[in-house]
Coordinates of C-alpha atoms and ligand atoms in Angstrom, one line a residue:
M27 CA 12.1 62.2 -39.5
D28 CA 11.5 65.6 -38.4
D29 CA 8.5 65.8 -36.7
A30 CA 7.3 68.9 -38.5
A31 CA 6.9 66.8 -41.3
A32 CA 4.2 64.7 -39.9
A33 CA 2.1 67.4 -38.4
P34 CA -1.1 67.7 -40.0
A35 CA -1.3 70.2 -42.6
T36 CA -5.0 72.0 -43.2
S37 CA -6.6 71.3 -46.3
S38 CA -10.3 71.9 -47.7
G39 CA -10.3 68.2 -49.0
P40 CA -11.6 64.9 -47.0
Y41 CA -8.1 64.2 -46.5
V42 CA -4.5 65.4 -47.3
E43 CA -1.4 63.8 -48.7
D44 CA 0.6 65.3 -45.8
R45 CA 3.9 65.3 -47.2
K46 CA 6.4 67.4 -49.3
P47 CA 7.5 65.7 -52.0
A48 CA 10.4 64.1 -51.4
G49 CA 11.9 65.3 -54.6
D50 CA 11.8 64.1 -58.0
A51 CA 13.8 64.1 -61.1
D52 CA 10.9 64.4 -63.4
D53 CA 9.6 67.8 -61.3
G54 CA 13.0 69.5 -60.5
G55 CA 13.5 68.1 -57.1
G56 CA 16.6 65.6 -58.6
P57 CA 16.7 61.9 -57.6
K58 CA 19.4 62.8 -55.0
S59 CA 16.8 64.6 -52.5
R60 CA 14.4 62.0 -53.2
N61 CA 16.1 59.1 -52.5
L62 CA 17.6 61.0 -49.7
G63 CA 14.3 61.4 -48.3
I64 CA 13.1 57.9 -48.8
L65 CA 16.3 56.4 -47.1
R66 CA 15.6 58.8 -44.1
R67 CA 12.0 57.1 -43.9
L68 CA 13.7 53.8 -44.2
I69 CA 15.9 54.5 -41.6
D70 CA 12.9 55.7 -39.3
L71 CA 11.7 52.2 -39.9
V72 CA 14.9 50.4 -38.9
R73 CA 15.4 52.7 -35.7
P74 CA 13.7 50.7 -33.7
H75 CA 16.1 47.7 -34.1
K76 CA 19.0 49.7 -33.2
A77 CA 20.7 46.5 -32.0
R78 CA 20.6 44.3 -35.0
F79 CA 21.4 47.3 -37.2
A80 CA 24.5 47.6 -35.4
L81 CA 25.4 44.2 -35.6
A82 CA 24.8 44.1 -39.3
V83 CA 26.8 47.2 -40.0
V84 CA 29.8 45.9 -38.0
T85 CA 29.7 42.6 -39.6
L86 CA 29.2 44.1 -43.2
L87 CA 32.3 46.4 -42.7
G88 CA 34.5 43.7 -41.3
A89 CA 33.4 41.2 -43.9
S90 CA 34.1 44.0 -46.5
A91 CA 37.5 45.0 -45.0
L92 CA 38.6 41.3 -45.2
T93 CA 38.1 41.0 -48.7
L94 CA 40.5 43.8 -49.6
V95 CA 43.4 41.4 -47.8
Y96 CA 43.7 38.8 -50.5
P97 CA 45.1 41.2 -53.1
W98 CA 47.5 42.1 -50.7
A99 CA 48.3 38.6 -49.8
A100 CA 48.4 37.8 -53.6
K101 CA 51.3 40.3 -53.9
E102 CA 53.1 39.4 -50.7
A103 CA 53.1 35.6 -52.2
I104 CA 54.3 36.5 -55.6
D105 CA 57.1 38.7 -54.5
A106 CA 58.3 36.3 -51.9
G107 CA 58.3 33.2 -54.3
M108 CA 60.3 35.4 -56.6
K109 CA 63.1 36.5 -54.1
S110 CA 63.6 33.4 -52.1
A111 CA 63.8 29.7 -52.6
T112 CA 62.2 28.5 -49.4
S113 CA 58.5 28.2 -49.1
A114 CA 58.1 29.1 -45.5
K115 CA 56.9 32.8 -46.0
L116 CA 54.3 31.2 -48.5
D117 CA 53.2 28.5 -45.8
K118 CA 52.6 31.4 -43.5
I119 CA 50.7 33.5 -45.9
V120 CA 48.5 30.5 -46.9
L121 CA 47.8 29.9 -43.1
G122 CA 47.0 33.4 -42.0
L123 CA 44.7 33.3 -45.4
L124 CA 43.1 30.3 -44.0
A125 CA 42.2 32.0 -40.6
L126 CA 40.7 35.1 -42.5
F127 CA 38.4 32.6 -44.6
A128 CA 36.9 31.5 -41.2
V129 CA 36.7 34.6 -39.7
N130 CA 35.0 36.0 -42.9
A131 CA 32.9 32.9 -42.9
V132 CA 31.6 33.9 -39.5
L133 CA 31.2 37.5 -40.5
V134 CA 29.4 36.9 -43.8
W135 CA 26.9 34.5 -41.8
L136 CA 25.9 37.2 -39.2
R137 CA 25.8 40.1 -41.9
H138 CA 23.2 38.0 -43.9
Y139 CA 21.1 37.1 -41.1
S140 CA 20.7 40.2 -39.5
M141 CA 20.3 42.2 -42.8
S142 CA 17.5 39.8 -43.9
W143 CA 16.1 39.8 -40.5
L144 CA 16.1 43.6 -40.6
G145 CA 14.5 43.5 -44.3
E146 CA 11.5 41.2 -43.0
R147 CA 10.9 43.3 -39.8
V148 CA 10.8 46.6 -41.7
V149 CA 8.3 44.8 -44.2
T150 CA 6.0 43.6 -41.5
D151 CA 6.0 46.9 -39.7
L152 CA 5.6 48.7 -42.9
R153 CA 2.4 46.0 -44.0
A154 CA 0.9 46.8 -40.5
M155 CA 1.5 50.7 -40.8
V156 CA -0.2 50.9 -44.3
F157 CA -3.2 49.1 -43.2
D158 CA -3.6 50.9 -39.5
R159 CA -3.8 54.2 -41.8
V160 CA -6.1 52.8 -44.4
L161 CA -8.6 51.6 -41.9
T162 CA -8.7 55.3 -40.7
L163 CA -9.0 57.0 -44.3
P164 CA -12.4 58.5 -45.4
M165 CA -14.9 56.8 -47.4
Q166 CA -14.1 59.4 -50.3
W167 CA -10.3 57.8 -50.3
F168 CA -11.7 54.4 -51.2
H169 CA -14.3 55.5 -53.6
E170 CA -11.4 56.9 -55.5
R171 CA -9.5 53.7 -55.5
R172 CA -10.0 50.3 -56.4
S173 CA -9.2 47.5 -53.5
G174 CA -7.4 45.5 -55.7
E175 CA -4.8 48.4 -56.2
L176 CA -4.3 48.6 -52.4
V177 CA -4.1 44.8 -52.1
S178 CA -1.5 44.9 -54.7
R179 CA 0.6 47.5 -52.9
L180 CA 0.5 45.7 -49.6
A181 CA 1.8 42.6 -51.5
S182 CA 4.1 44.0 -54.1
D183 CA 5.4 47.2 -53.4
V184 CA 6.4 46.4 -49.7
T185 CA 8.4 43.6 -51.0
V186 CA 10.5 46.0 -53.1
V187 CA 11.1 47.8 -50.0
E188 CA 12.1 44.4 -48.3
S189 CA 14.7 43.7 -51.2
V190 CA 16.2 47.3 -50.7
V191 CA 16.4 46.9 -46.9
G192 CA 17.2 43.4 -46.7
S193 CA 19.6 43.3 -49.6
E194 CA 20.5 46.2 -51.8
L195 CA 21.6 48.5 -49.0
S196 CA 23.9 46.2 -47.7
M197 CA 25.3 45.4 -51.2
A198 CA 25.5 49.2 -51.5
L199 CA 27.5 49.5 -48.4
R200 CA 29.8 46.4 -48.9
N201 CA 30.7 47.6 -52.6
G202 CA 31.3 51.0 -51.2
V203 CA 33.8 49.7 -48.7
Q204 CA 35.4 47.7 -51.3
F205 CA 35.5 50.7 -54.0
I206 CA 37.0 53.1 -51.4
G207 CA 39.5 50.7 -49.9
G208 CA 40.5 49.1 -53.3
L209 CA 41.1 52.8 -54.2
V210 CA 43.2 53.6 -51.2
F211 CA 45.3 50.7 -51.9
L212 CA 45.7 51.4 -55.3
F213 CA 47.0 55.1 -54.4
V214 CA 49.5 53.3 -52.0
I215 CA 50.7 51.1 -54.9
N216 CA 51.1 54.0 -57.5
V217 CA 49.7 57.3 -57.8
K218 CA 50.4 57.9 -61.4
L219 CA 48.8 54.5 -62.5
T220 CA 45.7 55.1 -60.3
L221 CA 45.0 58.3 -61.5
L222 CA 44.9 57.1 -65.2
M223 CA 42.6 54.6 -64.4
L224 CA 40.3 57.1 -62.6
A225 CA 40.2 59.2 -65.8
I226 CA 37.6 56.6 -67.3
V227 CA 35.4 56.5 -64.1
P228 CA 33.6 59.7 -64.3
P229 CA 31.9 58.9 -67.9
I230 CA 30.9 55.6 -66.5
V231 CA 29.0 57.3 -63.6
L232 CA 27.4 59.7 -66.0
V233 CA 25.9 57.1 -68.4
T234 CA 24.9 55.2 -65.1
L235 CA 23.2 58.1 -63.9
Y236 CA 21.3 58.7 -67.3
F237 CA 20.0 55.2 -67.6
G238 CA 19.0 55.1 -63.9
K239 CA 16.6 58.2 -64.4
K240 CA 15.1 56.6 -67.5
I241 CA 14.4 53.3 -65.9
R242 CA 13.0 54.7 -62.9
R243 CA 10.1 56.3 -64.6
M244 CA 9.4 53.3 -66.6
S245 CA 9.3 50.9 -63.6
R246 CA 6.8 53.4 -62.1
E247 CA 4.5 53.2 -64.8
V248 CA 4.9 49.4 -65.1
Q249 CA 4.0 49.4 -61.6
D250 CA 1.1 51.3 -61.9
Q251 CA 0.0 49.6 -64.8
L252 CA 0.0 46.2 -62.8
A253 CA -1.8 47.9 -59.8
K254 CA -4.5 49.0 -62.3
V255 CA -4.7 45.4 -64.0
S256 CA -5.2 43.9 -60.4
G257 CA -7.9 46.3 -59.5
Q258 CA -9.6 45.0 -62.5
V259 CA -9.5 41.5 -61.7
Q260 CA -10.7 42.1 -58.0
E261 CA -13.6 43.7 -59.6
S262 CA -14.1 41.0 -62.1
I263 CA -13.8 38.3 -59.5
G264 CA -16.1 40.2 -57.1
A265 CA -19.0 40.5 -59.6
I266 CA -18.4 37.1 -60.9
A267 CA -22.4 36.3 -60.6
T268 CA -22.8 39.5 -62.6
V269 CA -20.2 38.9 -65.0
Q270 CA -21.4 35.1 -65.9
S271 CA -25.4 36.2 -65.9
F272 CA -24.7 39.0 -68.8
V273 CA -22.2 36.3 -70.5
R274 CA -19.6 39.0 -70.1
E275 CA -16.6 36.5 -69.7
G276 CA -15.2 37.3 -73.2
F277 CA -15.4 41.0 -72.6
E278 CA -13.6 40.7 -69.3
A279 CA -11.1 37.9 -70.4
K280 CA -10.3 40.4 -73.3
R281 CA -10.1 43.7 -70.7
Y282 CA -7.6 41.7 -68.8
R283 CA -5.7 40.3 -71.7
Q284 CA -5.2 44.2 -73.1
G285 CA -4.1 45.3 -69.5
V286 CA -1.7 42.7 -69.1
E287 CA -0.1 43.0 -73.0
S288 CA 0.0 46.4 -72.0
T289 CA 2.0 45.9 -68.8
F290 CA 4.2 43.5 -71.0
E291 CA 5.0 46.2 -73.4
K292 CA 5.6 48.7 -71.0
S293 CA 7.8 46.1 -69.2
M294 CA 9.7 45.2 -72.4
T295 CA 10.9 48.8 -73.1
M296 CA 12.1 49.0 -69.6
V297 CA 14.0 45.8 -70.1
R298 CA 15.2 47.2 -73.3
W299 CA 16.7 50.2 -71.4
R300 CA 17.9 48.0 -68.7
S301 CA 19.6 45.5 -71.1
S302 CA 21.4 48.7 -72.8
F303 CA 22.3 50.1 -69.6
F304 CA 24.0 47.0 -68.1
A305 CA 25.7 46.4 -71.7
T306 CA 27.2 50.1 -71.6
A307 CA 28.2 50.0 -68.2
M308 CA 29.9 46.7 -68.7
S309 CA 31.7 47.4 -72.2
A310 CA 32.8 51.0 -70.3
G311 CA 34.2 49.1 -67.6
F312 CA 36.2 46.4 -69.5
A313 CA 37.7 48.9 -71.8
G314 CA 38.8 50.6 -68.9
V315 CA 40.5 47.4 -67.2
T316 CA 41.9 46.6 -70.9
M317 CA 43.7 50.1 -70.5
V318 CA 44.9 49.6 -67.1
I319 CA 46.6 46.0 -68.4
W320 CA 48.2 48.1 -70.8
L321 CA 49.4 50.9 -68.8
G322 CA 50.3 48.4 -65.6
G323 CA 52.3 46.4 -67.8
R324 CA 54.7 49.3 -69.1
A325 CA 55.0 50.6 -65.7
M326 CA 56.5 47.2 -64.7
I327 CA 58.7 46.7 -67.9
N328 CA 59.7 50.3 -66.9
G329 CA 60.6 48.9 -63.5
E330 CA 58.4 51.2 -61.5
I331 CA 56.3 48.3 -59.7
S332 CA 56.9 44.9 -58.7
A333 CA 55.7 41.8 -60.5
G334 CA 53.4 41.1 -57.0
Q335 CA 52.6 44.9 -56.9
L336 CA 51.4 44.8 -60.6
T337 CA 49.3 41.9 -59.6
Q338 CA 48.0 43.4 -56.8
F339 CA 47.2 46.5 -58.8
F340 CA 45.0 44.3 -61.3
L341 CA 43.2 42.6 -58.4
Y342 CA 42.0 45.8 -56.5
T343 CA 41.3 47.3 -60.2
F344 CA 38.9 44.4 -60.7
M345 CA 37.7 44.8 -57.4
I346 CA 36.8 48.3 -57.5
A347 CA 35.5 48.0 -61.4
G348 CA 33.1 45.2 -60.2
A349 CA 32.1 47.3 -56.8
L350 CA 31.3 50.3 -59.2
S351 CA 29.0 47.9 -61.8
E352 CA 27.4 46.7 -58.7
L353 CA 26.8 50.5 -57.1
A354 CA 25.7 51.2 -60.5
G355 CA 23.4 48.4 -60.7
L356 CA 22.2 48.8 -57.4
W357 CA 21.8 52.6 -58.0
A358 CA 19.1 51.8 -60.8
A359 CA 17.6 49.1 -58.4
L360 CA 17.1 52.0 -55.8
Q361 CA 15.5 54.1 -58.3
R362 CA 13.0 51.2 -58.8
A363 CA 12.3 50.9 -55.2
A364 CA 11.7 54.8 -54.7
G365 CA 8.7 54.8 -56.7
A366 CA 7.2 51.7 -54.6
T367 CA 8.3 53.2 -51.3
D368 CA 7.0 56.5 -52.3
R369 CA 3.8 55.2 -52.9
L370 CA 3.4 53.2 -49.6
F371 CA 4.6 56.4 -47.5
A372 CA 2.1 58.2 -49.5
V373 CA -0.7 56.1 -48.1
I374 CA 1.2 56.3 -44.4
D375 CA 1.4 60.0 -44.7
T376 CA -2.4 60.5 -45.8
V377 CA -3.8 62.8 -42.8
P378 CA -7.7 61.9 -42.9
D379 CA -9.3 65.6 -42.3
V380 CA -12.1 63.9 -40.6
R381 CA -10.0 63.1 -37.5
D382 CA -10.4 64.2 -33.8
A383 CA -10.1 67.9 -32.7
V384 CA -7.0 69.0 -30.9
K385 CA -9.3 69.2 -27.9
T386 CA -12.5 67.2 -28.0
T387 CA -15.8 67.8 -25.8
P388 CA -16.6 64.5 -24.1
L389 CA -20.0 63.0 -25.4
P390 CA -22.7 64.5 -22.8
D391 CA -25.3 61.8 -21.4
G392 CA -28.4 61.9 -23.6
G393 CA -31.0 60.1 -25.8
G394 CA -29.8 61.0 -29.0
A395 CA -30.8 64.5 -30.0
I396 CA -29.4 65.4 -33.5
E397 CA -29.7 68.8 -35.1
F398 CA -28.6 69.6 -38.6
H399 CA -28.4 73.8 -38.7
D400 CA -28.1 75.0 -42.3
V401 CA -26.2 72.1 -43.3
T402 CA -24.4 72.6 -47.0
F403 CA -22.3 70.0 -48.3
A404 CA -21.0 68.8 -51.9
Y405 CA -18.6 65.7 -52.6
P406 CA -15.2 66.7 -53.1
S407 CA -15.2 64.8 -56.4
R408 CA -18.1 67.3 -57.5
K409 CA -17.3 70.5 -55.5
T410 CA -19.4 72.7 -57.5
L411 CA -22.6 70.6 -57.2
P412 CA -23.9 70.8 -53.6
V413 CA -25.6 67.6 -52.7
L414 CA -27.4 69.0 -49.4
T415 CA -28.0 72.5 -49.3
N416 CA -29.1 74.4 -46.2
I417 CA -30.3 71.5 -44.5
N418 CA -32.4 71.9 -41.2
L419 CA -33.4 69.2 -39.2
Q420 CA -34.2 68.8 -35.5
I421 CA -34.7 65.4 -34.1
A422 CA -35.5 65.0 -30.6
P423 CA -34.7 61.7 -28.6
G424 CA -36.5 58.8 -29.2
E425 CA -38.0 60.0 -32.1
V426 CA -38.8 57.9 -35.2
V427 CA -38.0 59.8 -38.3
A428 CA -38.4 58.6 -41.9
L429 CA -36.2 60.1 -44.6
V430 CA -37.9 59.5 -47.9
G431 CA -37.0 61.0 -51.3
P432 CA -36.2 59.9 -54.9
S433 CA -33.0 58.1 -55.6
G434 CA -30.2 60.2 -55.3
A435 CA -31.9 63.1 -53.2
G436 CA -29.0 62.9 -50.8
K437 CA -30.5 60.6 -47.9
S438 CA -27.6 58.3 -47.7
T439 CA -25.5 61.3 -47.6
I440 CA -27.3 62.9 -44.7
L441 CA -26.5 59.7 -42.7
S442 CA -22.6 59.6 -43.8
L443 CA -22.5 63.3 -42.6
L444 CA -23.8 62.3 -39.2
Y445 CA -21.3 59.3 -38.7
R446 CA -18.7 62.0 -39.7
F447 CA -17.5 59.8 -43.2
A448 CA -17.1 63.4 -44.3
D449 CA -17.4 67.0 -42.7
V450 CA -20.2 69.9 -43.9
D451 CA -18.9 72.5 -45.9
Q452 CA -21.1 75.0 -44.2
G453 CA -23.6 75.0 -41.2
R454 CA -23.2 72.2 -38.3
I455 CA -24.6 69.0 -37.2
S456 CA -24.7 68.7 -33.6
F457 CA -25.3 65.2 -31.7
E458 CA -26.5 65.9 -28.1
G459 CA -26.0 69.4 -28.4
V460 CA -22.4 69.5 -29.3
D461 CA -21.0 69.9 -32.7
V462 CA -20.0 66.7 -34.2
R463 CA -16.4 67.9 -34.9
D464 CA -16.0 68.7 -31.6
L465 CA -16.8 65.1 -30.1
P466 CA -14.2 62.3 -30.0
L467 CA -14.9 60.4 -33.3
A468 CA -15.0 56.8 -31.4
A469 CA -17.8 58.0 -29.2
L470 CA -19.9 59.4 -31.6
R471 CA -19.9 56.5 -33.7
R472 CA -20.3 54.1 -31.0
S473 CA -23.5 55.9 -30.2
L474 CA -24.8 55.1 -33.6
A475 CA -25.6 51.9 -35.4
M476 CA -26.6 50.9 -38.7
V477 CA -28.5 48.2 -40.0
A478 CA -28.0 48.2 -43.8
Q479 CA -30.3 47.1 -46.5
E480 CA -27.6 44.4 -47.5
P481 CA -26.1 43.6 -43.9
V482 CA -22.4 42.9 -44.3
L483 CA -21.1 39.8 -42.4
F484 CA -17.7 38.8 -42.0
A485 CA -16.1 35.4 -42.7
G486 CA -16.3 33.7 -39.3
T487 CA -18.9 32.1 -36.8
L488 CA -22.0 33.7 -36.2
S489 CA -20.8 34.7 -32.8
D490 CA -18.1 36.5 -34.1
N491 CA -20.5 38.4 -36.5
I492 CA -22.8 39.6 -33.5
A493 CA -20.0 39.9 -31.2
Y494 CA -18.7 42.7 -33.8
G495 CA -21.0 45.1 -32.4
R496 CA -19.4 45.3 -29.2
E497 CA -15.8 44.3 -28.3
G498 CA -15.5 41.7 -25.6
A499 CA -19.3 40.7 -25.4
T500 CA -19.7 37.5 -23.5
Q501 CA -21.4 34.6 -25.0
A502 CA -24.5 35.0 -22.5
E503 CA -24.7 38.8 -24.1
I504 CA -24.5 37.6 -27.5
E505 CA -27.2 35.1 -27.1
S506 CA -29.5 37.5 -25.6
A507 CA -29.0 39.8 -28.5
A508 CA -29.7 37.0 -30.6
R509 CA -32.9 36.0 -29.2
D510 CA -33.8 39.8 -29.1
A511 CA -33.4 39.8 -33.1
N512 CA -35.5 36.6 -33.5
A513 CA -32.1 34.9 -34.6
H514 CA -31.5 32.5 -31.8
Q515 CA -33.9 30.0 -33.2
F516 CA -32.4 29.7 -36.7
I517 CA -28.9 29.9 -35.2
T518 CA -29.9 26.7 -32.9
G519 CA -31.0 25.1 -35.8
F520 CA -27.8 24.8 -37.5
P521 CA -26.1 21.7 -36.2
D522 CA -23.1 24.0 -35.4
G523 CA -25.3 26.7 -33.7
Y524 CA -23.3 29.7 -32.6
N525 CA -20.2 28.2 -34.1
T526 CA -21.6 27.8 -37.3
V527 CA -19.0 29.7 -39.8
I528 CA -20.4 32.0 -42.6
G529 CA -18.5 33.6 -45.3
E530 CA -17.0 32.8 -48.5
R531 CA -16.8 28.9 -47.6
G532 CA -19.1 28.6 -45.0
T533 CA -23.0 28.5 -44.7
K534 CA -25.2 30.9 -46.7
L535 CA -27.7 32.7 -44.8
S536 CA -30.9 34.2 -46.4
G537 CA -31.8 38.1 -46.9
G538 CA -33.8 37.8 -43.7
Q539 CA -31.3 36.0 -41.6
K540 CA -28.7 37.9 -42.2
Q541 CA -30.5 41.1 -41.4
R542 CA -31.6 39.4 -38.1
I543 CA -27.8 39.0 -37.4
A544 CA -27.2 42.6 -38.2
I545 CA -30.0 43.4 -35.8
A546 CA -28.5 41.3 -32.9
R547 CA -25.0 43.1 -33.8
A548 CA -26.8 46.4 -33.4
L549 CA -28.6 45.5 -30.2
L550 CA -24.9 44.3 -28.8
A551 CA -23.6 47.5 -29.4
N552 CA -26.4 49.2 -27.6
P553 CA -26.6 52.7 -29.6
R554 CA -28.3 56.0 -28.4
V555 CA -29.3 56.2 -32.1
L556 CA -30.4 53.6 -34.8
I557 CA -30.0 54.2 -38.5
L558 CA -32.0 52.0 -40.8
D559 CA -31.6 51.4 -44.6
E560 CA -34.5 50.1 -45.4
A561 CA -34.8 47.2 -47.8
T562 CA -36.6 47.7 -50.9
S563 CA -36.5 43.7 -51.9
N564 CA -39.2 41.7 -50.5
L565 CA -38.2 39.3 -47.9
D566 CA -40.9 36.4 -47.7
A567 CA -44.1 37.1 -45.3
E568 CA -42.7 35.3 -42.1
S569 CA -39.2 36.7 -42.4
E570 CA -40.5 39.9 -42.8
S571 CA -42.7 39.9 -39.8
L572 CA -39.8 38.3 -37.6
V573 CA -37.5 40.9 -39.0
Q574 CA -39.9 43.7 -38.4
A575 CA -40.6 42.5 -34.8
A576 CA -36.8 42.2 -34.0
L577 CA -36.6 46.0 -35.3
A578 CA -39.2 47.2 -33.2
R579 CA -37.5 45.7 -30.3
L580 CA -34.1 47.3 -31.3
M581 CA -35.9 50.9 -31.9
K582 CA -37.7 51.0 -28.2
G583 CA -36.4 53.6 -26.6
R584 CA -33.9 54.9 -29.0
T585 CA -34.0 57.7 -32.0
T586 CA -34.3 56.1 -35.1
L587 CA -33.3 57.5 -38.7
V588 CA -34.7 55.2 -41.4
V589 CA -34.3 55.7 -45.0
A590 CA -37.7 54.5 -45.7
H591 CA -39.4 52.9 -49.0
R592 CA -42.3 51.1 -47.1
L593 CA -45.4 52.4 -46.4
S594 CA -45.6 50.6 -43.0
T595 CA -42.5 52.3 -42.0
V596 CA -43.5 55.5 -43.0
R597 CA -46.8 55.6 -41.7
D598 CA -45.4 54.3 -38.1
A599 CA -42.7 56.8 -38.2
N600 CA -43.2 60.1 -35.7
R601 CA -42.2 62.6 -38.6
I602 CA -41.6 62.0 -42.2
V603 CA -38.6 64.2 -43.9
V604 CA -38.8 64.6 -47.5
I605 CA -35.8 65.0 -48.9
D606 CA -35.5 66.5 -52.9
N607 CA -33.2 68.7 -55.0
A608 CA -30.8 68.6 -52.1
S609 CA -32.8 70.1 -49.6
V610 CA -35.7 69.4 -47.2
A611 CA -38.8 69.6 -49.4
E612 CA -41.6 69.1 -46.7
Q613 CA -42.1 67.1 -43.5
G614 CA -45.0 66.0 -41.3
T615 CA -46.7 63.2 -40.8
H616 CA -48.3 61.0 -43.6
E617 CA -51.7 62.4 -43.3
E618 CA -50.3 65.8 -43.5
L619 CA -48.0 64.9 -46.4
L620 CA -50.6 63.4 -48.4
A621 CA -53.2 66.3 -47.7
K622 CA -50.5 68.8 -49.3
G623 CA -50.1 67.2 -52.4
G624 CA -46.6 67.6 -52.9
V625 CA -43.5 65.7 -53.7
Y626 CA -44.7 63.0 -50.8
R627 CA -47.8 62.3 -52.6
R628 CA -46.0 61.9 -56.2
L629 CA -43.8 59.5 -54.4
I630 CA -46.6 57.5 -53.2
E631 CA -48.3 57.7 -56.6
H632 CA -45.6 56.4 -58.3
Q633 CA -45.0 53.6 -55.5
V634 CA -41.5 54.6 -54.7
I635 CA -43.1 54.5 -51.2
G636 CA -45.9 51.5 -51.2
E637 CA -46.5 48.2 -50.2
N638 CA -44.2 46.7 -52.4
P639 CA -41.9 49.6 -53.1
I640 CA -39.8 49.9 -56.2
A641 CA -36.2 50.0 -55.8
T642 CA -35.3 53.6 -56.0
Ligands
ADP30 P1 -29.8 58.8 -51.8 O1 -29.5 58.0 -50.6 O2 -31.0 60.0 -51.7 O3 -30.3 58.2 -52.9 P2 -27.3 59.8 -52.1 O4 -27.0 60.5 -50.8 O5 -26.6 58.4 -52.1 O6 -28.7 59.6 -52.5 O7 -26.6 60.8 -53.1 C1 -26.9 62.0 -53.2 C2 -25.9 62.4 -54.4 O8 -24.6 62.4 -54.2 C3 -26.4 61.6 -55.9 O9 -26.6 62.6 -56.8 C4 -24.9 60.8 -56.2 O10 -24.6 60.6 -57.2 C5 -24.0 61.8 -55.3 N1 -22.9 61.1 -54.5 C6 -23.0 60.0 -53.6 N2 -22.2 59.6 -53.3 C7 -20.9 60.2 -53.8 C8 -19.6 60.5 -53.7 N3 -18.9 59.5 -53.0 N4 -19.0 61.1 -54.4 C9 -19.5 61.9 -55.3 N5 -20.9 61.8 -55.1 C10 -21.5 61.3 -54.5

């Protein structure tokens, strides 16, 4: 692959699918250039395994060349049998053939083994490449897709690539060698007969191309439909409690059934075309062979070729007819694979727009100074509708700022922009005095830690979950963080202590316990800025006070940005920033804002902020 193709492209979107279309039959590029593009990408994947590939190709060529010997041996045997009464020459031919069989067996073993090895290897690399890339993609990319779709791509699209590299390419090469080799022998035997035979080949090829193109398009539709249905399943299962509590099992079942039925119909349309394809290609092939038998028979009757040569001619013709029809089938298979491969490379080639600048500025020391300067932002999916307009905000190191505002006002968006989950459209956000776009992304994000409303814990032990905050944390550090987060006591209360497994099949934690684990995780990360998304749901009083105490410890000496709903939090904040209608409506202390009688006061009166705030 040329490196130019991998260079980042500029785009106004959050990410770009940085690729020239490999060419598509349906939109003018032609299947040839598309397949060549894909072939080139596949070769890139194979390149690191040159030695295996060379072994595979050499053994493949050797084994394929050997199969060309058999028709020749048959001719020798027949002609020898017709000329002499002794079987000496026949014996020799048979012995030679046996030796060739033995060599062939070794070659076939090596060929099959190394080709399959390559297929498996490439698939493993590809899976890792896709997932590596996926992990770095911007949030927006995930919002636009269902996770099930992605899982399906990793599972089924990658398997299609495996079958191309592991078997179809090798079959294509083998049949290619047999076709060309057989043809050369045919010309050597009799030029006229060969030319006549060839007159029927182009029509077969044309028919093949026509069907191949149609089948490829249909197969793509089937794969897309299947990915859609998988997404649906993932969604239903992920939300199974909601499904069952609303008694929507019937609805979900029906939706799924419709999805799979529609896949079935699409598959069947494709199957009909494929069946016709095979039937037509086979009939054309057999009609050709019948013609050759007729012409060859006449040539022998006229004394132009010997009986042995006629047999040899037939055998080679069968060989190349078989090779050609297999090649045609492989062509269709390659078309099918092209769709799958294309989608995978589309993921791999997606270059996130949010990435390190060419030249980054090292993160200066500091205590977490944040500034939003005239920030305007709209989500790419709704470009014309700014979610934030001209936001100006200065947060000093160590300050506790409460962001409040009605639901949908843009509070979470402010936090996402600070994280650089997306970049601002206009204006600038600086951290420690440097534009966040100039900072190394990892350094920026490591300086921030979020304790979300619904903390996300991974399947694994409690230790693992706390240690997620910092790679390489020691057990002593983990326990110290847990102590500070008021989590040590309940953790040691479990029989397995820190090794208690949580997650799908493990222990379930209460809301307050989960939050304290998340706080321990954030403590371990030791960030400069703490980002809190305050829960609106009520914890029981005891949990609540434990969580609050842990939070207070976590906030000490750090800049804190909190999306606040509780009156107590808002009162304790150094400053309250009210976001409304995509901009900063007012800011100040609780008393100042109350006295003002603006948006803030209304939020309090409507209990959006309160002792028991209603969810916004
Ligand atoms: P808040 O946190 O104040 O409730 P958000 O920042 O979540 O508000 O949302 C602000 C606005 O942006 C809302 O109108 C919401 O619908 C919209 N929004 C949020 N996320 C996205 C997204 N990924 N794509 C498009 N619009 C979004």
